[in-house]
PDB file of C-alpha atoms in Angstrom:
ATOM      1  CA  MET V   1     -31.307 116.588 -51.797  1.00 86.00           C
ATOM      2  CA  ARG V   2     -29.339 119.356 -50.058  1.00 89.00           C
ATOM      3  CA  THR V   3     -27.645 118.978 -46.621  1.00 91.00           C
ATOM      4  CA  PRO V   4     -26.972 122.462 -44.789  1.00 92.00           C
ATOM      5  CA  ILE V   5     -23.716 122.069 -42.526  1.00 95.00           C
ATOM      6  CA  THR V   6     -22.319 124.939 -40.422  1.00 94.00           C
ATOM      7  CA  VAL V   7     -19.013 125.224 -38.986  1.00 95.00           C
ATOM      8  CA  LYS V   8     -19.130 127.912 -35.798  1.00 93.00           C
ATOM      9  CA  PHE V   9     -15.752 128.898 -33.654  1.00 93.00           C
ATOM     10  CA  SER V  10     -16.279 130.089 -30.330  1.00 93.00           C
ATOM     11  CA  GLY V  11     -14.229 131.460 -27.301  1.00 92.00           C
ATOM     12  CA  GLN V  12     -10.847 133.049 -27.150  1.00 92.00           C
ATOM     13  CA  MET V  13     -10.038 134.876 -29.740  1.00 93.00           C
ATOM     14  CA  ALA V  14     -13.132 134.132 -31.976  1.00 90.00           C
ATOM     15  CA  GLU V  15     -15.103 136.431 -29.397  1.00 89.00           C
ATOM     16  CA  GLN V  16     -12.870 139.049 -30.773  1.00 89.00           C
ATOM     17  CA  HIS V  17     -14.397 138.349 -34.510  1.00 86.00           C
ATOM     18  CA  LYS V  18     -10.530 137.536 -35.522  1.00 89.00           C
ATOM     19  CA  LEU V  19      -8.911 133.881 -35.689  1.00 92.00           C
ATOM     20  CA  PRO V  20      -5.204 133.039 -36.566  1.00 95.00           C
ATOM     21  CA  ALA V  21      -5.155 132.358 -39.961  1.00 94.00           C
ATOM     22  CA  TYR V  22      -2.941 129.202 -40.554  1.00 95.00           C
ATOM     23  CA  GLU V  23      -4.942 127.479 -37.663  1.00 95.00           C
ATOM     24  CA  ALA V  24      -8.296 128.284 -38.978  1.00 94.00           C
ATOM     25  CA  ALA V  25      -7.311 127.357 -42.391  1.00 95.00           C
ATOM     26  CA  GLN V  26      -5.697 123.642 -41.241  1.00 96.00           C
ATOM     27  CA  SER V  27      -9.294 123.287 -39.060  1.00 97.00           C
ATOM     28  CA  LEU V  28     -11.539 123.937 -41.802  1.00 96.00           C
ATOM     29  CA  TYR V  29      -9.198 121.780 -44.138  1.00 96.00           C
ATOM     30  CA  GLY V  30      -9.289 119.211 -41.761  1.00 97.00           C
ATOM     31  CA  LEU V  31     -13.359 119.320 -41.039  1.00 97.00           C
ATOM     32  CA  SER V  32     -13.848 119.548 -44.926  1.00 96.00           C
ATOM     33  CA  ARG V  33     -11.812 116.362 -45.926  1.00 96.00           C
ATOM     34  CA  SER V  34     -13.660 114.233 -42.790  1.00 97.00           C
ATOM     35  CA  ILE V  35     -16.738 115.424 -44.646  1.00 96.00           C
ATOM     36  CA  LEU V  36     -15.546 114.670 -48.134  1.00 95.00           C
ATOM     37  CA  ILE V  37     -14.169 110.786 -46.859  1.00 96.00           C
ATOM     38  CA  ILE V  38     -17.378 110.075 -45.046  1.00 96.00           C
ATOM     39  CA  THR V  39     -19.906 111.208 -47.916  1.00 94.00           C
ATOM     40  CA  ASN V  40     -17.819 109.554 -50.490  1.00 93.00           C
ATOM     41  CA  TYR V  41     -18.174 106.169 -48.824  1.00 94.00           C
ATOM     42  CA  LEU V  42     -21.663 106.643 -48.928  1.00 92.00           C
ATOM     43  CA  ASP V  43     -21.558 107.234 -52.655  1.00 91.00           C
ATOM     44  CA  GLU V  44     -19.338 104.830 -53.888  1.00 90.00           C
ATOM     45  CA  GLY V  45     -19.182 101.962 -51.190  1.00 89.00           C
ATOM     46  CA  ARG V  46     -15.838 102.235 -50.290  1.00 88.00           C
ATOM     47  CA  VAL V  47     -13.088 103.867 -47.872  1.00 92.00           C
ATOM     48  CA  ARG V  48     -11.346 106.163 -50.134  1.00 88.00           C
ATOM     49  CA  HIS V  49      -8.350 108.053 -48.734  1.00 83.00           C
ATOM     50  CA  ARG V  50      -7.377 110.222 -51.984  1.00 81.00           C
ATOM     51  CA  ARG V  51      -8.165 110.707 -55.251  1.00 81.00           C
ATOM     52  CA  PHE V  52     -11.907 112.339 -55.223  1.00 81.00           C
ATOM     53  CA  GLU V  53     -11.576 114.407 -58.520  1.00 78.00           C
ATOM     54  CA  ASN V  54     -14.827 112.550 -59.761  1.00 80.00           C
ATOM     55  CA  ILE V  55     -17.000 112.363 -57.044  1.00 87.00           C
ATOM     56  CA  GLY V  56     -20.788 111.965 -57.520  1.00 89.00           C
ATOM     57  CA  PHE V  57     -21.958 114.610 -55.188  1.00 92.00           C
ATOM     58  CA  GLU V  58     -21.420 118.433 -54.521  1.00 93.00           C
ATOM     59  CA  PHE V  59     -19.881 119.621 -51.549  1.00 94.00           C
ATOM     60  CA  ASN V  60     -19.468 123.453 -51.728  1.00 94.00           C
ATOM     61  CA  LEU V  61     -18.254 126.187 -49.253  1.00 92.00           C
ATOM     62  CA  VAL V  62     -21.161 128.666 -49.467  1.00 92.00           C
ATOM     63  CA  THR V  63     -20.195 131.649 -47.615  1.00 79.00           C
ATOM     64  CA  GLN V  64     -19.354 132.849 -43.992  1.00 74.00           C
ATOM     65  CA  ARG V  65     -21.911 134.341 -41.920  1.00 68.00           C
ATOM     66  CA  ALA V  66     -21.572 138.243 -41.441  1.00 65.00           C
ATOM     67  CA  GLY V  67     -20.860 139.365 -38.013  1.00 61.00           C
ATOM     68  CA  SER V  68     -19.777 135.832 -36.702  1.00 65.00           C
ATOM     69  CA  PHE V  69     -17.523 132.597 -37.165  1.00 77.00           C
ATOM     70  CA  GLU V  70     -19.636 130.541 -38.846  1.00 88.00           C
ATOM     71  CA  THR V  71     -18.707 128.979 -41.883  1.00 91.00           C
ATOM     72  CA  LEU V  72     -21.579 127.137 -44.073  1.00 93.00           C
ATOM     73  CA  TYR V  73     -21.409 124.355 -46.285  1.00 94.00           C
ATOM     74  CA  GLU V  74     -23.824 122.733 -48.605  1.00 94.00           C
ATOM     75  CA  LEU V  75     -23.883 119.047 -49.448  1.00 93.00           C
ATOM     76  CA  ILE V  76     -25.936 118.265 -52.599  1.00 93.00           C
ATOM     77  CA  THR V  77     -26.674 114.291 -53.062  1.00 89.00           C
ATOM     78  CA  ASN V  78     -28.662 111.955 -54.774  1.00 87.00           C
ATOM     79  CA  PRO V  79     -29.653 109.184 -52.376  1.00 81.00           C
ATOM     80  CA  ALA V  80     -31.146 107.118 -55.226  1.00 80.00           C
ATOM     81  CA  ALA V  81     -27.403 107.166 -57.016  1.00 82.00           C
ATOM     82  CA  MET V  82     -25.219 106.884 -53.991  1.00 86.00           C
ATOM     83  CA  LYS V  83     -24.073 102.942 -53.342  1.00 84.00           C
ATOM     84  CA  VAL V  84     -24.748 102.769 -49.542  1.00 86.00           C
ATOM     85  CA  ALA V  85     -27.771 105.610 -49.205  1.00 72.00           C
ATOM     86  CA  TYR V  86     -29.517 103.602 -52.062  1.00 70.00           C
ATOM     87  CA  ASP V  87     -29.027 100.305 -50.459  1.00 68.00           C
ATOM     88  CA  LEU V  88     -30.347 101.540 -46.992  1.00 69.00           C
ATOM     89  CA  SER V  89     -33.056 103.874 -48.724  1.00 55.00           C
ATOM     90  CA  VAL V  90     -36.128 101.780 -47.613  1.00 50.00           C
ATOM     91  CA  GLY V  91     -37.393 102.346 -44.232  1.00 49.00           C
ATOM     92  CA  VAL V  92     -34.189 104.745 -43.386  1.00 57.00           C
ATOM     93  CA  ALA V  93     -34.985 108.381 -42.542  1.00 61.00           C
ATOM     94  CA  ALA V  94     -34.393 111.250 -44.547  1.00 65.00           C
ATOM     95  CA  THR V  95     -31.812 112.294 -42.233  1.00 84.00           C
ATOM     96  CA  PHE V  96     -29.670 109.453 -42.509  1.00 89.00           C
ATOM     97  CA  ILE V  97     -26.926 110.865 -44.416  1.00 90.00           C
ATOM     98  CA  GLU V  98     -26.698 113.758 -41.698  1.00 91.00           C
ATOM     99  CA  ASN V  99     -26.761 111.353 -38.515  1.00 92.00           C
ATOM    100  CA  PHE V 100     -24.267 109.187 -40.512  1.00 94.00           C
ATOM    101  CA  ILE V 101     -21.500 111.955 -41.062  1.00 95.00           C
ATOM    102  CA  SER V 102     -22.207 113.413 -37.573  1.00 96.00           C
ATOM    103  CA  SER V 103     -22.024 109.689 -36.012  1.00 96.00           C
ATOM    104  CA  MET V 104     -18.567 109.093 -37.626  1.00 97.00           C
ATOM    105  CA  ILE V 105     -17.046 112.446 -36.483  1.00 97.00           C
ATOM    106  CA  LEU V 106     -18.242 111.706 -33.033  1.00 96.00           C
ATOM    107  CA  ARG V 107     -17.045 108.215 -32.983  1.00 96.00           C
ATOM    108  CA  ALA V 108     -13.838 109.148 -34.237  1.00 96.00           C
ATOM    109  CA  VAL V 109     -13.489 111.720 -30.901  1.00 96.00           C
ATOM    110  CA  GLY V 110     -14.907 109.733 -28.639  1.00 94.00           C
ATOM    111  CA  GLY V 111     -18.426 110.097 -28.616  1.00 94.00           C
ATOM    112  CA  VAL V 112     -21.543 107.846 -29.301  1.00 92.00           C
ATOM    113  CA  ALA V 113     -23.069 107.388 -32.493  1.00 94.00           C
ATOM    114  CA  HIS V 114     -26.498 108.493 -33.524  1.00 93.00           C
ATOM    115  CA  GLN V 115     -29.073 105.603 -32.275  1.00 90.00           C
ATOM    116  CA  SER V 116     -30.412 104.952 -35.723  1.00 89.00           C
ATOM    117  CA  ILE V 117     -26.628 104.052 -37.100  1.00 92.00           C
ATOM    118  CA  GLU V 118     -25.931 101.756 -34.255  1.00 90.00           C
ATOM    119  CA  GLU V 119     -29.202  99.984 -34.933  1.00 88.00           C
ATOM    120  CA  LEU V 120     -28.469  99.746 -38.789  1.00 89.00           C
ATOM    121  CA  GLU V 121     -25.277  98.061 -37.592  1.00 89.00           C
ATOM    122  CA  ALA V 122     -26.957  95.933 -35.168  1.00 86.00           C
ATOM    123  CA  THR V 123     -29.020  94.347 -38.189  1.00 84.00           C
ATOM    124  CA  LYS V 124     -26.251  94.439 -40.405  1.00 84.00           C
ATOM    125  CA  GLN V 125     -27.367  97.085 -42.752  1.00 87.00           C
ATOM    126  CA  LEU V 126     -24.412  98.788 -42.220  1.00 90.00           C
ATOM    127  CA  ASN V 127     -21.066  97.118 -42.339  1.00 88.00           C
ATOM    128  CA  THR V 128     -19.155  97.662 -38.709  1.00 88.00           C
ATOM    129  CA  GLY V 129     -16.051  96.925 -40.948  1.00 86.00           C
ATOM    130  CA  ASP V 130     -16.536  99.634 -43.143  1.00 91.00           C
ATOM    131  CA  THR V 131     -17.622 102.023 -40.481  1.00 93.00           C
ATOM    132  CA  GLY V 132     -14.595 101.236 -38.087  1.00 90.00           C
ATOM    133  CA  ALA V 133     -12.323 101.584 -41.209  1.00 91.00           C
ATOM    134  CA  LEU V 134     -13.903 105.190 -41.709  1.00 94.00           C
ATOM    135  CA  VAL V 135     -13.537 106.335 -38.517  1.00 95.00           C
ATOM    136  CA  ASP V 136      -9.931 105.261 -39.100  1.00 93.00           C
ATOM    137  CA  ALA V 137      -9.730 107.059 -42.284  1.00 95.00           C
ATOM    138  CA  ILE V 138     -10.880 110.376 -40.753  1.00 97.00           C
ATOM    139  CA  ASP V 139      -8.695 110.429 -37.972  1.00 96.00           C
ATOM    140  CA  PRO V 140      -5.580 112.231 -39.450  1.00 96.00           C
ATOM    141  CA  ALA V 141      -8.091 115.120 -40.889  1.00 97.00           C
ATOM    142  CA  LEU V 142      -9.659 115.464 -37.368  1.00 97.00           C
ATOM    143  CA  ARG V 143      -6.486 115.944 -35.748  1.00 97.00           C
ATOM    144  CA  GLU V 144      -5.862 118.706 -38.381  1.00 97.00           C
ATOM    145  CA  ALA V 145      -9.375 120.160 -37.504  1.00 97.00           C
ATOM    146  CA  HIS V 146      -8.369 120.444 -33.722  1.00 98.00           C
ATOM    147  CA  LYS V 147      -5.229 122.915 -34.891  1.00 96.00           C
ATOM    148  CA  LEU V 148      -7.649 125.811 -33.746  1.00 96.00           C
ATOM    149  CA  ILE V 149      -8.441 124.460 -30.408  1.00 97.00           C
ATOM    150  CA  ASP V 150      -6.647 126.525 -27.765  1.00 96.00           C
ATOM    151  CA  ARG V 151      -4.713 128.257 -30.309  1.00 95.00           C
ATOM    152  CA  GLY V 152      -7.744 131.023 -31.374  1.00 94.00           C
ATOM    153  CA  ALA V 153     -10.790 129.373 -30.071  1.00 96.00           C
ATOM    154  CA  GLY V 154     -11.939 127.113 -27.298  1.00 96.00           C
ATOM    155  CA  ASN V 155     -14.734 124.906 -29.501  1.00 96.00           C
ATOM    156  CA  ILE V 156     -15.613 124.374 -32.873  1.00 96.00           C
ATOM    157  CA  PHE V 157     -19.384 123.206 -33.541  1.00 96.00           C
ATOM    158  CA  ILE V 158     -20.261 121.403 -36.609  1.00 96.00           C
ATOM    159  CA  ILE V 159     -23.872 121.172 -37.165  1.00 94.00           C
ATOM    160  CA  CYS V 160     -25.057 119.117 -39.900  1.00 91.00           C
ATOM    161  CA  GLY V 161     -29.021 119.573 -41.090  1.00 83.00           C
ATOM    162  CA  ASP V 162     -31.066 120.922 -38.256  1.00 76.00           C
ATOM    163  CA  ASN V 163     -29.884 119.345 -34.942  1.00 71.00           C
ATOM    164  CA  ASN V 164     -26.602 117.152 -35.483  1.00 70.00           C
ATOM    165  CA  ASN V 165     -24.349 118.792 -33.283  1.00 88.00           C
ATOM    166  CA  VAL V 166     -20.324 117.842 -32.809  1.00 96.00           C
ATOM    167  CA  ASN V 167     -18.657 119.983 -30.345  1.00 97.00           C
ATOM    168  CA  LEU V 168     -14.763 119.598 -31.025  1.00 97.00           C
ATOM    169  CA  ASN V 169     -13.040 120.885 -27.478  1.00 97.00           C
ATOM    170  CA  ASN V 170      -9.942 120.328 -25.272  1.00 96.00           C
ATOM    171  CA  SER V 171     -11.366 116.966 -24.555  1.00 95.00           C
ATOM    172  CA  THR V 172     -11.600 115.892 -27.582  1.00 96.00           C
ATOM    173  CA  LYS V 173      -8.320 117.229 -28.799  1.00 96.00           C
ATOM    174  CA  GLU V 174      -6.729 114.841 -26.036  1.00 94.00           C
ATOM    175  CA  TYR V 175      -8.647 112.010 -27.134  1.00 95.00           C
ATOM    176  CA  ILE V 176      -7.627 111.927 -30.780  1.00 95.00           C
ATOM    177  CA  ASN V 177      -3.908 113.138 -30.229  1.00 94.00           C
ATOM    178  CA  THR V 178      -3.039 110.433 -27.712  1.00 92.00           C
ATOM    179  CA  THR V 179      -3.241 106.472 -28.054  1.00 91.00           C
ATOM    180  CA  GLU V 180      -1.813 104.201 -25.385  1.00 93.00           C
ATOM    181  CA  TYR V 181      -1.972 100.542 -25.504  1.00 93.00           C
ATOM    182  CA  ASP V 182      -2.760  98.991 -22.086  1.00 93.00           C
ATOM    183  CA  GLU V 183      -0.896  95.782 -21.748  1.00 93.00           C
ATOM    184  CA  SER V 184      -2.519  94.490 -18.974  1.00 95.00           C
ATOM    185  CA  ILE V 185      -5.309  92.071 -19.258  1.00 96.00           C
ATOM    186  CA  SER V 186      -8.994  93.456 -18.516  1.00 96.00           C
ATOM    187  CA  ILE V 187     -12.090  91.200 -17.954  1.00 96.00           C
ATOM    188  CA  LYS V 188     -15.376  92.875 -18.363  1.00 95.00           C
ATOM    189  CA  LEU V 189     -18.896  91.853 -19.317  1.00 95.00           C
ATOM    190  CA  PHE V 190     -20.140  93.022 -23.006  1.00 96.00           C
ATOM    191  CA  SER V 191     -22.772  92.539 -25.444  1.00 94.00           C
ATOM    192  CA  VAL V 192     -21.992  92.132 -29.037  1.00 95.00           C
ATOM    193  CA  ALA V 193     -23.607  94.774 -30.997  1.00 91.00           C
ATOM    194  CA  ASN V 194     -22.317  93.531 -34.271  1.00 89.00           C
ATOM    195  CA  PHE V 195     -19.711  90.916 -35.306  1.00 90.00           C
ATOM    196  CA  ASP V 196     -18.128  90.300 -38.863  1.00 86.00           C
ATOM    197  CA  ALA V 197     -16.828  87.138 -39.499  1.00 83.00           C
ATOM    198  CA  ASN V 198     -14.784  88.190 -42.434  1.00 84.00           C
ATOM    199  CA  SER V 199     -13.048  90.801 -40.428  1.00 85.00           C
ATOM    200  CA  SER V 200     -12.842  89.424 -36.936  1.00 89.00           C
ATOM    201  CA  SER V 201     -14.152  92.661 -35.775  1.00 90.00           C
ATOM    202  CA  GLY V 202     -17.276  94.227 -34.681  1.00 92.00           C
ATOM    203  CA  ARG V 203     -18.557  96.591 -32.115  1.00 93.00           C
ATOM    204  CA  ALA V 204     -19.426  95.480 -28.342  1.00 95.00           C
ATOM    205  CA  TYR V 205     -21.976  97.447 -25.951  1.00 92.00           C
ATOM    206  CA  ASP V 206     -20.096  98.330 -22.873  1.00 92.00           C
ATOM    207  CA  LEU V 207     -22.543  98.019 -20.083  1.00 88.00           C
ATOM    208  CA  GLU V 208     -21.065 100.313 -17.797  1.00 88.00           C
ATOM    209  CA  GLU V 209     -19.940 103.247 -20.307  1.00 87.00           C
ATOM    210  CA  HIS V 210     -23.240 102.678 -22.210  1.00 87.00           C
ATOM    211  CA  LYS V 211     -21.635 102.699 -25.335  1.00 88.00           C
ATOM    212  CA  THR V 212     -20.591 100.826 -27.988  1.00 91.00           C
ATOM    213  CA  VAL V 213     -16.838 100.443 -28.630  1.00 93.00           C
ATOM    214  CA  PRO V 214     -15.268  98.544 -31.570  1.00 94.00           C
ATOM    215  CA  PHE V 215     -13.273  95.209 -30.963  1.00 95.00           C
ATOM    216  CA  THR V 216     -10.864  92.767 -33.216  1.00 94.00           C
ATOM    217  CA  LEU V 217     -10.934  89.301 -31.874  1.00 94.00           C
ATOM    218  CA  ASP V 218      -7.609  88.000 -31.965  1.00 90.00           C
ATOM    219  CA  SER V 219      -7.822  84.553 -33.144  1.00 76.00           C
ATOM    220  CA  ASP V 220     -10.591  82.864 -35.021  1.00 66.00           C
ATOM    221  CA  ASP V 221      -9.336  79.149 -34.025  1.00 72.00           C
ATOM    222  CA  ASP V 222     -11.053  79.418 -30.618  1.00 86.00           C
ATOM    223  CA  GLU V 223     -14.353  77.902 -31.370  1.00 90.00           C
ATOM    224  CA  LYS V 224     -15.760  78.841 -28.011  1.00 93.00           C
ATOM    225  CA  SER V 225     -15.198  82.346 -28.297  1.00 94.00           C
ATOM    226  CA  VAL V 226     -16.966  82.409 -31.632  1.00 92.00           C
ATOM    227  CA  GLU V 227     -19.782  80.599 -30.354  1.00 93.00           C
ATOM    228  CA  ALA V 228     -20.214  83.165 -27.343  1.00 95.00           C
ATOM    229  CA  LEU V 229     -20.071  86.240 -29.981  1.00 94.00           C
ATOM    230  CA  LEU V 230     -22.664  84.790 -32.166  1.00 93.00           C
ATOM    231  CA  LYS V 231     -24.948  83.787 -28.932  1.00 94.00           C
ATOM    232  CA  SER V 232     -24.696  87.192 -27.769  1.00 95.00           C
ATOM    233  CA  TYR V 233     -24.945  89.137 -30.979  1.00 93.00           C
ATOM    234  CA  ASN V 234     -28.197  87.132 -31.705  1.00 91.00           C
ATOM    235  CA  SER V 235     -29.568  88.068 -28.419  1.00 91.00           C
ATOM    236  CA  TYR V 236     -28.759  91.485 -28.716  1.00 89.00           C
ATOM    237  CA  VAL V 237     -30.452  91.878 -31.746  1.00 84.00           C
ATOM    238  CA  ARG V 238     -33.769  90.371 -30.819  1.00 83.00           C
ATOM    239  CA  ALA V 239     -33.653  92.101 -27.561  1.00 78.00           C
ATOM    240  CA  ARG V 240     -33.146  95.648 -29.505  1.00 69.00           C
ATOM    241  CA  ARG V 241     -35.487  94.607 -32.512  1.00 61.00           C
ATOM    242  CA  LEU V 242     -37.973  92.451 -31.467  1.00 57.00           C
ATOM    243  CA  GLY V 243     -38.219  93.471 -27.707  1.00 57.00           C
ATOM    244  CA  HIS V 244     -36.943  90.065 -26.420  1.00 56.00           C
ATOM    245  CA  LYS V 245     -36.232  89.913 -22.792  1.00 56.00           C
ATOM    246  CA  LEU V 246     -32.891  88.259 -23.099  1.00 58.00           C
ATOM    247  CA  ASN V 247     -29.371  88.225 -21.458  1.00 84.00           C
ATOM    248  CA  SER V 248     -26.730  89.225 -24.276  1.00 91.00           C
ATOM    249  CA  ALA V 249     -24.132  89.741 -22.121  1.00 93.00           C
ATOM    250  CA  VAL V 250     -20.583  87.918 -22.400  1.00 96.00           C
ATOM    251  CA  ALA V 251     -17.454  87.831 -20.970  1.00 96.00           C
ATOM    252  CA  PHE V 252     -14.392  89.568 -22.693  1.00 97.00           C
ATOM    253  CA  LYS V 253     -10.611  89.187 -21.938  1.00 96.00           C
ATOM    254  CA  TYR V 254      -8.938  91.865 -23.606  1.00 97.00           C
ATOM    255  CA  ASN V 255      -6.236  94.420 -23.805  1.00 97.00           C
ATOM    256  CA  ALA V 256      -7.441  97.944 -24.508  1.00 97.00           C
ATOM    257  CA  ILE V 257      -6.278 100.881 -26.704  1.00 95.00           C
ATOM    258  CA  ARG V 258      -7.223 104.131 -24.709  1.00 93.00           C
ATOM    259  CA  SER V 259      -6.449 107.351 -24.536  1.00 91.00           C
ATOM    260  CA  SER V 260      -4.506 109.580 -22.247  1.00 85.00           C
ATOM    261  CA  ASP V 261      -7.219 110.295 -20.103  1.00 84.00           C
ATOM    262  CA  GLY V 262      -8.255 106.345 -19.965  1.00 88.00           C
ATOM    263  CA  ARG V 263     -10.965 106.592 -22.198  1.00 89.00           C
ATOM    264  CA  THR V 264     -11.183 103.117 -24.510  1.00 93.00           C
ATOM    265  CA  LYS V 265     -10.641 103.558 -28.270  1.00 93.00           C
ATOM    266  CA  LYS V 266     -10.577  99.953 -29.371  1.00 95.00           C
ATOM    267  CA  ILE V 267     -10.078  96.710 -27.813  1.00 96.00           C
ATOM    268  CA  ASN V 268      -8.328  93.584 -28.959  1.00 96.00           C
ATOM    269  CA  VAL V 269     -10.036  90.365 -27.442  1.00 97.00           C
ATOM    270  CA  SER V 270      -8.033  87.146 -27.111  1.00 95.00           C
ATOM    271  CA  MET V 271     -11.253  85.232 -25.177  1.00 96.00           C
ATOM    272  CA  VAL V 272     -14.726  85.152 -25.241  1.00 96.00           C
ATOM    273  CA  ARG V 273     -16.900  83.158 -22.837  1.00 96.00           C
ATOM    274  CA  GLU V 274     -20.579  83.200 -21.666  1.00 93.00           C
ATOM    275  CA  ASP V 275     -19.520  84.291 -18.017  1.00 92.00           C
ATOM    276  CA  LEU V 276     -16.529  85.685 -16.239  1.00 93.00           C
ATOM    277  CA  THR V 277     -15.678  82.567 -14.060  1.00 92.00           C
ATOM    278  CA  ALA V 278     -15.112  80.673 -17.451  1.00 92.00           C
ATOM    279  CA  LEU V 279     -12.034  82.888 -18.693  1.00 89.00           C
TER     280      LEU V 279
END
């Protein structure tokens, strides 16, 4: 299966049909490495940071489109031979690979994953421990990908397949380059979209921001927290998959890891209860 990927630079020097060579090369390196790490996970089912010599797919730089700053790649895969893609082959759309690549990049820069990816996580067909580790793994490469922002281009567009667009810009650059630990305790309602008991981690749907955020439960010793998490997760899945009208919201007591503009990157949860008054 061939998936075309287009990287387009716009704004600033790019409008004059030129870019600073070093920053442009660093950006393309960062994007290429990010896509390679993500696709390799789909291929072998593990998050690898190095040694990509014997990959089971092709990732090629095809050409640069004449008269524009568009760099064209092609990803050639055989989903039937890929560990994660094969496991998900039944009932999963042909656009799964491009949706997955764009979703991991979007999450890494503060965006929202494709709905189909979040549904696969909610039903545990995708492991949120793995997808969380994957987002962490591509973080350094995406910092490199942003080197050109405000140093030659205002935007970098990544187009996976036909309509999966990721826009790297000033906002995403600030998000990925700043991390602040908020020592103040926060209390808020979330719905548990996924929970992996082995890693004590998962994703929770923020009812105010309308997006899921990764979380880690600090202690497995609190039985009430685990019970509340599992009850919320069960209700969340039944509501999403079966249409049941269930209240899946539970109260989290947590510390947040944020970007400099206040957006939440991750939360460390110390306690979970069925309502705010129980915290």
